[in-house]
Coordinates of C-alpha atoms in Angstrom, one line a residue:
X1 CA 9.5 -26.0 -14.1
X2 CA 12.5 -23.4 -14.3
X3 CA 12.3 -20.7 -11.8
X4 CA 11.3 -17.2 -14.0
X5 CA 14.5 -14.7 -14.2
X6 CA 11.8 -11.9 -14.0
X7 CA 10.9 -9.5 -16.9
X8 CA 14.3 -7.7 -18.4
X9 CA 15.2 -4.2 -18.0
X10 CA 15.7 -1.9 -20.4
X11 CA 19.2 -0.9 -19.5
X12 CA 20.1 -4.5 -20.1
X13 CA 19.1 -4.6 -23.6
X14 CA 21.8 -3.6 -26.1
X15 CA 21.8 -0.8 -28.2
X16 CA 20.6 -2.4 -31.0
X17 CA 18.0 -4.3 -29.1
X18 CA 16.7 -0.8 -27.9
X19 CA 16.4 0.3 -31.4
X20 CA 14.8 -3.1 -32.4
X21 CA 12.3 -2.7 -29.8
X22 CA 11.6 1.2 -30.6
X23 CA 11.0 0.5 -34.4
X24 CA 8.4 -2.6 -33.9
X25 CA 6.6 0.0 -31.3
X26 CA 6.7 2.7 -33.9
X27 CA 5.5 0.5 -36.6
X28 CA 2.5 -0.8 -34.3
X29 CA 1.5 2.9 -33.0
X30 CA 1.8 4.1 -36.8
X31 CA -0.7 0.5 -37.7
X32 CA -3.0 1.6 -35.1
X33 CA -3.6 4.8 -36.4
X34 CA -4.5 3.8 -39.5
X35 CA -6.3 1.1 -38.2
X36 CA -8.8 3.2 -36.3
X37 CA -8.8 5.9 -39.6
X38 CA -9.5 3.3 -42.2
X39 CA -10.3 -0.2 -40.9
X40 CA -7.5 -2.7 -41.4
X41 CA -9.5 -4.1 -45.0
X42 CA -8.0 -0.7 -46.4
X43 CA -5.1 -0.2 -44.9
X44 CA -1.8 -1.5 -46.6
X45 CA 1.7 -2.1 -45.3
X46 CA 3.0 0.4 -47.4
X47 CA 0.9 3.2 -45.7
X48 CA 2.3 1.2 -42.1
X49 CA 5.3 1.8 -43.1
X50 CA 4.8 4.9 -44.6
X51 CA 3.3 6.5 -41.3
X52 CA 6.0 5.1 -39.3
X53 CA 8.8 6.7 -41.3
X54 CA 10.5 2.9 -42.3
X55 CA 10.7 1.1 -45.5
X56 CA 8.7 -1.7 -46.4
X57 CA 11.5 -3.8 -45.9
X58 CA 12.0 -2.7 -42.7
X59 CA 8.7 -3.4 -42.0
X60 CA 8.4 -7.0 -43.0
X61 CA 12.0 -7.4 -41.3
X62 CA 9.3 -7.4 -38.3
X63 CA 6.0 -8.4 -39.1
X64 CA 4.4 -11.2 -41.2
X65 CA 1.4 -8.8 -41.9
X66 CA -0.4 -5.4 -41.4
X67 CA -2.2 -7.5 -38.8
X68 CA 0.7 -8.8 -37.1
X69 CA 1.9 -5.4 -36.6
X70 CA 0.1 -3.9 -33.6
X71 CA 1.2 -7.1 -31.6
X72 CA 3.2 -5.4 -29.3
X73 CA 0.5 -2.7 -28.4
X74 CA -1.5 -5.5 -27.6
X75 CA 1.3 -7.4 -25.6
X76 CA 2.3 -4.3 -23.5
X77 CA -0.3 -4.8 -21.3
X78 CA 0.8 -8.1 -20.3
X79 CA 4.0 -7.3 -20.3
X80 CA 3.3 -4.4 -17.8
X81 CA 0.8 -6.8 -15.7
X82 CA 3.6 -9.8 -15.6
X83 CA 6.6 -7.5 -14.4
X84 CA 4.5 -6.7 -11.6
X85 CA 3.5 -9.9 -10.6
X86 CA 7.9 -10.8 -10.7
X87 CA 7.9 -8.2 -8.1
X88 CA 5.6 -9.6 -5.7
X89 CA 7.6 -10.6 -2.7
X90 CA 7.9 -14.0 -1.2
X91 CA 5.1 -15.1 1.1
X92 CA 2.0 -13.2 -0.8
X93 CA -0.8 -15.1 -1.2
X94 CA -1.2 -15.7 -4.7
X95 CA -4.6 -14.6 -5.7
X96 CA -4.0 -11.5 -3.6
X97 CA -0.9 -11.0 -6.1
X98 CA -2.7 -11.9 -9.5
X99 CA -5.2 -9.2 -8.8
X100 CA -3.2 -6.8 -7.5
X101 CA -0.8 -6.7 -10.3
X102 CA -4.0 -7.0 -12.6
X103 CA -5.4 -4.2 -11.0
X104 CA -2.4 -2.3 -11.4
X105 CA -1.5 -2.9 -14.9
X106 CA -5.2 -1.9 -15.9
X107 CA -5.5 1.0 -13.9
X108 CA -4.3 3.4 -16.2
X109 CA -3.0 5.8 -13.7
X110 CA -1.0 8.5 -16.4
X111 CA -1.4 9.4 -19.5
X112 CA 0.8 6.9 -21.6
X113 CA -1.5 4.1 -19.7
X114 CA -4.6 6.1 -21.0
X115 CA -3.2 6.0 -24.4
X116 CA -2.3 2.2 -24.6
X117 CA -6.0 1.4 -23.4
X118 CA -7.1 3.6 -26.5
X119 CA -5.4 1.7 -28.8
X120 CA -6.2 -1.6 -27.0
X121 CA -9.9 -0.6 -27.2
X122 CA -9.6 0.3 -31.0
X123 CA -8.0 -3.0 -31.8
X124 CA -10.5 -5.1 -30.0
X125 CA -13.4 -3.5 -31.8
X126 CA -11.6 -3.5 -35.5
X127 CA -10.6 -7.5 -34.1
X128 CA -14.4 -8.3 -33.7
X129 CA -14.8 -8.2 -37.8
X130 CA -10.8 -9.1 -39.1
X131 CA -10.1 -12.7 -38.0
X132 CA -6.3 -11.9 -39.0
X133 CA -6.5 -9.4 -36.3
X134 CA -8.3 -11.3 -33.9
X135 CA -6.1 -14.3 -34.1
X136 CA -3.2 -11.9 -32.8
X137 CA -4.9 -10.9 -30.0
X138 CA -5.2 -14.8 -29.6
X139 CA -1.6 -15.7 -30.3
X140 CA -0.4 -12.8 -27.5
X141 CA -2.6 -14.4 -25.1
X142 CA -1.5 -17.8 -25.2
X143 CA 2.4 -16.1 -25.1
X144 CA 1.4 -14.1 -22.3
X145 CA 0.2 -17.3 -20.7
X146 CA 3.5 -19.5 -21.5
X147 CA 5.1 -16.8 -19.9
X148 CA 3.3 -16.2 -17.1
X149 CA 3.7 -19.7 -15.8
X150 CA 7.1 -19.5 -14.6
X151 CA 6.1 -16.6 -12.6
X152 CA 3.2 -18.0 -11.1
X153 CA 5.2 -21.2 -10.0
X154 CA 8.2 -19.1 -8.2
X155 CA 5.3 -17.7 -6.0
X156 CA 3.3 -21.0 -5.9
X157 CA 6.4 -22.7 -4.0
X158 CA 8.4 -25.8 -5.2
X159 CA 5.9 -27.9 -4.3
X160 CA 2.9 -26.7 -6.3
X161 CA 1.8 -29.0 -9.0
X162 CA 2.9 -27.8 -12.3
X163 CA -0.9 -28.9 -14.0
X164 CA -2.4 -26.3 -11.0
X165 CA 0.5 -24.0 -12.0
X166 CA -0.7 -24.1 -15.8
X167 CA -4.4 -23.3 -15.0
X168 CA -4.1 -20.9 -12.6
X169 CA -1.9 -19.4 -15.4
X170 CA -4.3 -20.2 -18.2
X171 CA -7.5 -18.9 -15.9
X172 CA -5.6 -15.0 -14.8
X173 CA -4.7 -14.9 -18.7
X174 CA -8.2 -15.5 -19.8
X175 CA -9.7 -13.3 -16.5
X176 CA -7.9 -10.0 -18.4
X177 CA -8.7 -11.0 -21.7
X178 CA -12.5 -11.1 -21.0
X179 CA -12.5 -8.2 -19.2
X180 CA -10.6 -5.9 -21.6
X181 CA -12.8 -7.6 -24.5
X182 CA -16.1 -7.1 -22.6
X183 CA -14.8 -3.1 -21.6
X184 CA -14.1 -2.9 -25.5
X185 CA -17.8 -3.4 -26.4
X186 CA -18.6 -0.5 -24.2
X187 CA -17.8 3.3 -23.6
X188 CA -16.9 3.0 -20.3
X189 CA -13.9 5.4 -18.7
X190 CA -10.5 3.0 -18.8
X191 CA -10.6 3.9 -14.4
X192 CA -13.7 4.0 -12.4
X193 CA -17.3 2.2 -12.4
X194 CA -16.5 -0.6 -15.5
X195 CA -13.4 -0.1 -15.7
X196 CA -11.1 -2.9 -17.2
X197 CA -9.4 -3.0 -13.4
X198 CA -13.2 -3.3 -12.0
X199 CA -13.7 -6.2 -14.6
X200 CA -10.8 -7.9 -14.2
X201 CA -11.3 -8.5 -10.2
X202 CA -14.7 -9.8 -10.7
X203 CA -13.1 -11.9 -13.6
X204 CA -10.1 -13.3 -11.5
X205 CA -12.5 -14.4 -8.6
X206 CA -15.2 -16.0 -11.0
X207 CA -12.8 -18.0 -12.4
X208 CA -9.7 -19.0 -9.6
X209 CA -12.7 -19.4 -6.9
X210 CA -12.1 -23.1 -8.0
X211 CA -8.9 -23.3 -8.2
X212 CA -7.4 -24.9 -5.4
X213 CA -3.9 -23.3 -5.5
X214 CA -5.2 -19.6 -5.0
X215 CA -8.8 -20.8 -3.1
X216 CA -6.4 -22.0 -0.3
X217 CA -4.9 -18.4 -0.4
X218 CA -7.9 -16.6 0.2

């Protein structure tokens, strides 16, 4: 398994990648919106694109559908929680550094965090009755977990076996999709008592407790 050249920087994207990347996250804000006004049944592109001050050209440029647009609000998040993880120095154990970068990532410690586990809460709600919606949710977990593998195997060592690498990768992926799913369902602050971060650690230990390659780390 290729050794993961870590999550890219902004300053490393072109100009026209920036601008790429600023128009999909526009697009997905302005889909969210309308999402949480409306409901997804009765919201169209149009008004998508509309809101977001692009043409509907622009807009299927992007995205296959109205659902397919708020995928990268609902990738952030694992975006956020698998740059963090890159950053974990040689050595750490690696349970210690899935749930502290999970902890991290969910801890919603300003208010842009606060705002992305709005949207995140929205979408999983609207998700539980649109299966177009829900099966993006799906499709961003199982990219989040292809590309969370080479991350995990960097700080697993050479030697770890790359079966243990993909379900340690497949378990952490599922451990933050439960626990955002079950905080969804309820009105619980995003920090403090229920919190998606307290969730996720009682999540992560439930299911890697098995797990040889990060049961030998605790």
């Amino acid at each position: 398994m290729s050794q993961p050249s870590g999550p890219r920087p902004t300053a490393s994207l072109s100009l026209t990648e920036r601008r790429k990347a600023a128009t999909q996250l526009d697009i997905a804000r302005a889909a969210a919106e309308l999402f949480a006004e409306k409901g997804p049944d009765d919201t169209t592109a149009e008004e998508i694109a509309g809101r977001a001050g692009v043409a509907l050209r622009t807009f299927y440029r992007y995205f296959r559908s109205k659902q397919d647009a708020v995928g990268p609000l609902l990738s952030s998040g694992g975006d956020r929680w698998r740059a963090l993880l890159a950053e974990t120095g040689p050595g750490a154990g690696l349970a210690q550094a899935l749930e502290s970068a999970a902890v991290a990532s969910l801890s919603a410690p300003d208010d842009a965090a606060h705002e992305g586990m709005r949207w995140t809460r929205g979408l999983l709600r609207a998700a539980q009755h649109d299966p177009a919606l829900r099966a993006v949710w799906y499709r961003v977990n199982q990219e989040s977990e292809e590309k969370l593998q080479p991350v995990v195997a960097r700080l697993a060592g050479p030697d770890a076996d790359p079966l243990e690498v993909r379900l340690v990768a497949a378990a952490a992926t599922d451990a933050i999709r439960v626990a955002l799913e079950t905080w969804a369902t309820t009105d619980a602050e995003a920090v403090g008592e229920d919190s998606p971060a307290r969730l996720v650690v009682r999540c992560l230990r439930e299911l890697t407790g098995g797990l040889r390659l990060v049961a030998h780390g605790r």
